[in-house]
Short mmCIF file of C-alpha atoms in Angstrom, two decimals:
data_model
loop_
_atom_site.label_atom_id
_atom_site.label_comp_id
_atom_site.label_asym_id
_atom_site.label_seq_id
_atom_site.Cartn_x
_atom_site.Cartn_y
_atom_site.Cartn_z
CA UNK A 219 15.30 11.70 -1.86
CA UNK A 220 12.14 10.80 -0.52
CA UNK A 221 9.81 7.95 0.40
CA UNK A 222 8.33 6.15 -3.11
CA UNK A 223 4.62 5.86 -3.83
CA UNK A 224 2.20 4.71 -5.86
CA UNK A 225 -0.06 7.45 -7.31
CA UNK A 226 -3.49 7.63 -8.36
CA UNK A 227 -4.90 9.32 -11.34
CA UNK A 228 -8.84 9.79 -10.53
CA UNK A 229 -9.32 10.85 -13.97
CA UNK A 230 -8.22 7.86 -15.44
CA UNK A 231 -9.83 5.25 -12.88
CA UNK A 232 -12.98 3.19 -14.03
CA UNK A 233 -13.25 1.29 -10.77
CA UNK A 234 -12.57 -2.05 -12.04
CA UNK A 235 -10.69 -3.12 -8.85
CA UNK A 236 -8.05 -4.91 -11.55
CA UNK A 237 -5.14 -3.23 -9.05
CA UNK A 238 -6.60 -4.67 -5.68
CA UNK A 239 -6.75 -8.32 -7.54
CA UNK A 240 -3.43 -7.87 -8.61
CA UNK A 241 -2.05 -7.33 -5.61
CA UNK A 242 -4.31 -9.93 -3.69
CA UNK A 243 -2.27 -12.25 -6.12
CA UNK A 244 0.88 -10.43 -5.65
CA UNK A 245 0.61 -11.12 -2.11
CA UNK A 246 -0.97 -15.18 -2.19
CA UNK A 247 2.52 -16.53 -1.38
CA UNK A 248 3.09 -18.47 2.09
CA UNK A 249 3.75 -16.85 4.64
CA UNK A 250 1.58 -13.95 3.85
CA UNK A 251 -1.80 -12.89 3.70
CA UNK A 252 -3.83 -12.78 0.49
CA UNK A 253 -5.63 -9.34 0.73
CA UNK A 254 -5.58 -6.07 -0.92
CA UNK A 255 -3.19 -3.66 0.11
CA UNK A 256 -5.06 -0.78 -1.72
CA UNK A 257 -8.57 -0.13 -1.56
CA UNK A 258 -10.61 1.48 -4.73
CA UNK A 259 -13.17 4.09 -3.20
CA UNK A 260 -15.94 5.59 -4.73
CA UNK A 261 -17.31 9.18 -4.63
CA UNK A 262 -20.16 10.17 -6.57
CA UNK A 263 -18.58 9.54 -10.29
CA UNK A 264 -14.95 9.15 -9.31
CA UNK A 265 -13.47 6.23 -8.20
CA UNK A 266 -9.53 5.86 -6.95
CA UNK A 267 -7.87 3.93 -5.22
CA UNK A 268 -6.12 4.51 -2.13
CA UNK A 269 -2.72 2.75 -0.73
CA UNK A 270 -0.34 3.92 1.88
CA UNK A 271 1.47 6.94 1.07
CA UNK A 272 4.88 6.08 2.70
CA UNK A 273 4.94 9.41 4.80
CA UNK A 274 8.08 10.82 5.83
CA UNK A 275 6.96 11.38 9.27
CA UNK A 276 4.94 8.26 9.02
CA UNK A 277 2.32 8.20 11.77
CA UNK A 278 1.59 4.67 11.71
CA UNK A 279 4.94 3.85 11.88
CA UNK A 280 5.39 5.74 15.12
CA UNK A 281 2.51 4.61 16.92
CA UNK A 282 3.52 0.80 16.33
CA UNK A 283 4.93 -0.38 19.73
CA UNK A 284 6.76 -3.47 18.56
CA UNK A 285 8.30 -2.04 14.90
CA UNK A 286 5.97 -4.03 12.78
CA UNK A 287 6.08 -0.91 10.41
CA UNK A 288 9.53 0.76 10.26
CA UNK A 289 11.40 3.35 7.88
CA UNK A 290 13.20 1.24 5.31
CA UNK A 291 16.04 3.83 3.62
CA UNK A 292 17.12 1.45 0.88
CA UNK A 293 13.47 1.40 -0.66
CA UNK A 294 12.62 4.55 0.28
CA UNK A 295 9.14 3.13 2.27
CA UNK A 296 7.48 2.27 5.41
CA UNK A 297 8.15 -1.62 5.36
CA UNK A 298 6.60 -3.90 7.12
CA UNK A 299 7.56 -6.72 9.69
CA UNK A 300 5.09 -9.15 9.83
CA UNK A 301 6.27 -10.90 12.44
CA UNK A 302 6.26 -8.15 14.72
CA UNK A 303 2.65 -6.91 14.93
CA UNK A 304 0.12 -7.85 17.78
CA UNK A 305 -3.26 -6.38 16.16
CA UNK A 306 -3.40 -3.48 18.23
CA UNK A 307 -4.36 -1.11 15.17
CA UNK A 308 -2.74 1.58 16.59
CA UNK A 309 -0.98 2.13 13.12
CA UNK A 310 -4.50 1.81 11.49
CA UNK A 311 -5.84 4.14 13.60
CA UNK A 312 -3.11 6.83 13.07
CA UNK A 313 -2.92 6.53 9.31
CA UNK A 314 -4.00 9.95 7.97
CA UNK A 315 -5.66 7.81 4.51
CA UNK A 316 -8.71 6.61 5.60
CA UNK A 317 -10.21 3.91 3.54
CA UNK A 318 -7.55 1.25 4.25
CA UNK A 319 -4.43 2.51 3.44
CA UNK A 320 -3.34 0.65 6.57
CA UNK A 321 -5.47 -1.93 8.55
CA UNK A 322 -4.70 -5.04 10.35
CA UNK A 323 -6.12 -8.91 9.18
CA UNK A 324 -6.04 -12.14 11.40
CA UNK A 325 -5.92 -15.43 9.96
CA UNK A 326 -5.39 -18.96 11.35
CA UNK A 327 -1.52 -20.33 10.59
CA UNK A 328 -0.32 -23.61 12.20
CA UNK A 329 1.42 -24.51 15.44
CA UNK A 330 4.39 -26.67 14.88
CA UNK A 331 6.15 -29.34 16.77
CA UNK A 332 8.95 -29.60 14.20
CA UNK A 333 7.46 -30.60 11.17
CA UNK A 334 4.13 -31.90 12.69
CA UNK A 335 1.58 -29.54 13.28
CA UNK A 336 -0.50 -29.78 16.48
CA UNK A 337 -2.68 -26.87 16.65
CA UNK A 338 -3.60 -23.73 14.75
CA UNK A 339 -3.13 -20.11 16.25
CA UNK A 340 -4.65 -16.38 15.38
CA UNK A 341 -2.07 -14.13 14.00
CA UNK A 342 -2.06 -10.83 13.37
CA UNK A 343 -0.63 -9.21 9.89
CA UNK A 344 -0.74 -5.67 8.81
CA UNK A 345 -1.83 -4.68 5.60
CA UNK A 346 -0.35 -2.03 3.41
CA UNK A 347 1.36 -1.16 0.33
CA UNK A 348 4.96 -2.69 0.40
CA UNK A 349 5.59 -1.39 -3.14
CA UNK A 350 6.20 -4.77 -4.00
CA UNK A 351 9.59 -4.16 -3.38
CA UNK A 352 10.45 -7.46 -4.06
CA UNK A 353 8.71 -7.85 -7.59
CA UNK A 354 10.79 -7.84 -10.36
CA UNK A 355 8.45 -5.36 -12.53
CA UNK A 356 7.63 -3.72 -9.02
CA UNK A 357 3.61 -2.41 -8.17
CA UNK A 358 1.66 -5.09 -9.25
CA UNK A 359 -1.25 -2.82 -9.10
CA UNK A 360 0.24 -0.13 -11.84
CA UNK A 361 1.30 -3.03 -14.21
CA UNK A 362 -1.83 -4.37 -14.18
CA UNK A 363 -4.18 -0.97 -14.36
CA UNK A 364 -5.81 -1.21 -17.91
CA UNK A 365 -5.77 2.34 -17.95
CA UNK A 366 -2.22 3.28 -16.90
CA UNK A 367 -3.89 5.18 -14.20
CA UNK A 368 -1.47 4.52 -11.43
CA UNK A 369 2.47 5.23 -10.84
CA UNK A 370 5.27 4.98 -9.27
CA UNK A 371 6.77 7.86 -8.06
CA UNK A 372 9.46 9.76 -5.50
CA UNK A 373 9.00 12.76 -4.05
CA UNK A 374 10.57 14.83 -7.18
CA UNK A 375 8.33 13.13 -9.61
CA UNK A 376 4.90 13.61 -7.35
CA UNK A 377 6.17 17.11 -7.02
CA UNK A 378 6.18 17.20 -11.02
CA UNK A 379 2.49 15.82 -11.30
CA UNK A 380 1.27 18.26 -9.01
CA UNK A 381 2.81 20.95 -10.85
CA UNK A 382 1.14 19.72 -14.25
CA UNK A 383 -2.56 19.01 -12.43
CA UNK A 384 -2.46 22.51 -11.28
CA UNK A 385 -1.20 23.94 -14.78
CA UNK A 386 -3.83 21.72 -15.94
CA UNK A 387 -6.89 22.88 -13.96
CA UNK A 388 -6.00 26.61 -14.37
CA UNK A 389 -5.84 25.84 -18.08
CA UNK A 390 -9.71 24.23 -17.88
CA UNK A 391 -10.83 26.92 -15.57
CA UNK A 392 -9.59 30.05 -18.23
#
């Protein structure tokens, strides 16, 4: 079985960025950064969104020199390790999805003596899609599409849709 992703359907996209709030809320939680892991683009009259496509080969996972991004075989993803990234943006910059499917964020989080804080430092996160692996109802950005225009999928399922978007186009085309 292969990596799980979430799936776009261009046709059924109106651009309302409902899936990047969702998952800006998704992700508000401490500890974490409150930031889109998808980004909705816009071409001429079609608008999608684009996330992380949890590659098999996964570039961005390979050029990360500490394992901030790593293959994670129980979800079937590229996960992410917070902790571990630097801000080098060497995953960013090896990510074939352009757009922001992977990017890096700084943000201030405390220094602590114990329980007393006594400064503030810059830390690095990486943002992309985790699936929301752990969501109970899972992608916060297909549950909350008004259109139903993104999915869940593994590689036999994607496989599928492809098979019915080509069927689909022929069909138009004849």
């Amino acid at each position: 079985m292969g990596n799980k992703r979430v799936v776009a359907d261009s046709s059924r996209c109106i651009g309302c960025q409902t899936c990047m709030a969702a998952c800006i809320e998704a992700h508000d939680i401490p500890g974490n950064i409150a930031a889109p892991r998808l980004r909705v683009t816009r071409t001429y009259e079609i608008s999608a969104p684009v996330a992380c496509h949890h590659c098999e080969d996964a570039p961005c996972a390979k050029a990360c020199p500490t394992g901030a991004l790593f293959f994670d075989p129980k979800n079937h993803r590229i996960g992410v390790n917070e902790d571990n990234c630097i801000g080098c943006k060497s995953c960013s910059i090896m990510s074939g999805f352009g757009g922001g499917a992977v990017s890096v964020a700084t943000t201030q989080v405390p220094v602590l003596m114990g329980d007393v804080r006594v400064g503030s430092q810059t830390k690095s996160f990486v943002l992309k899609c985790d699936l929301c692996v752990d969501r109970p109802g899972g992608p916060a950005c297909a549950e909350a599409c008004p259109t139903k225009g993104l999915t869940l999928v593994d590689e036999e399922r994607l496989a599928e849709l492809t098979a019915e978007r080509a069927r689909a186009t022929i069909e138009n085309e004849a």
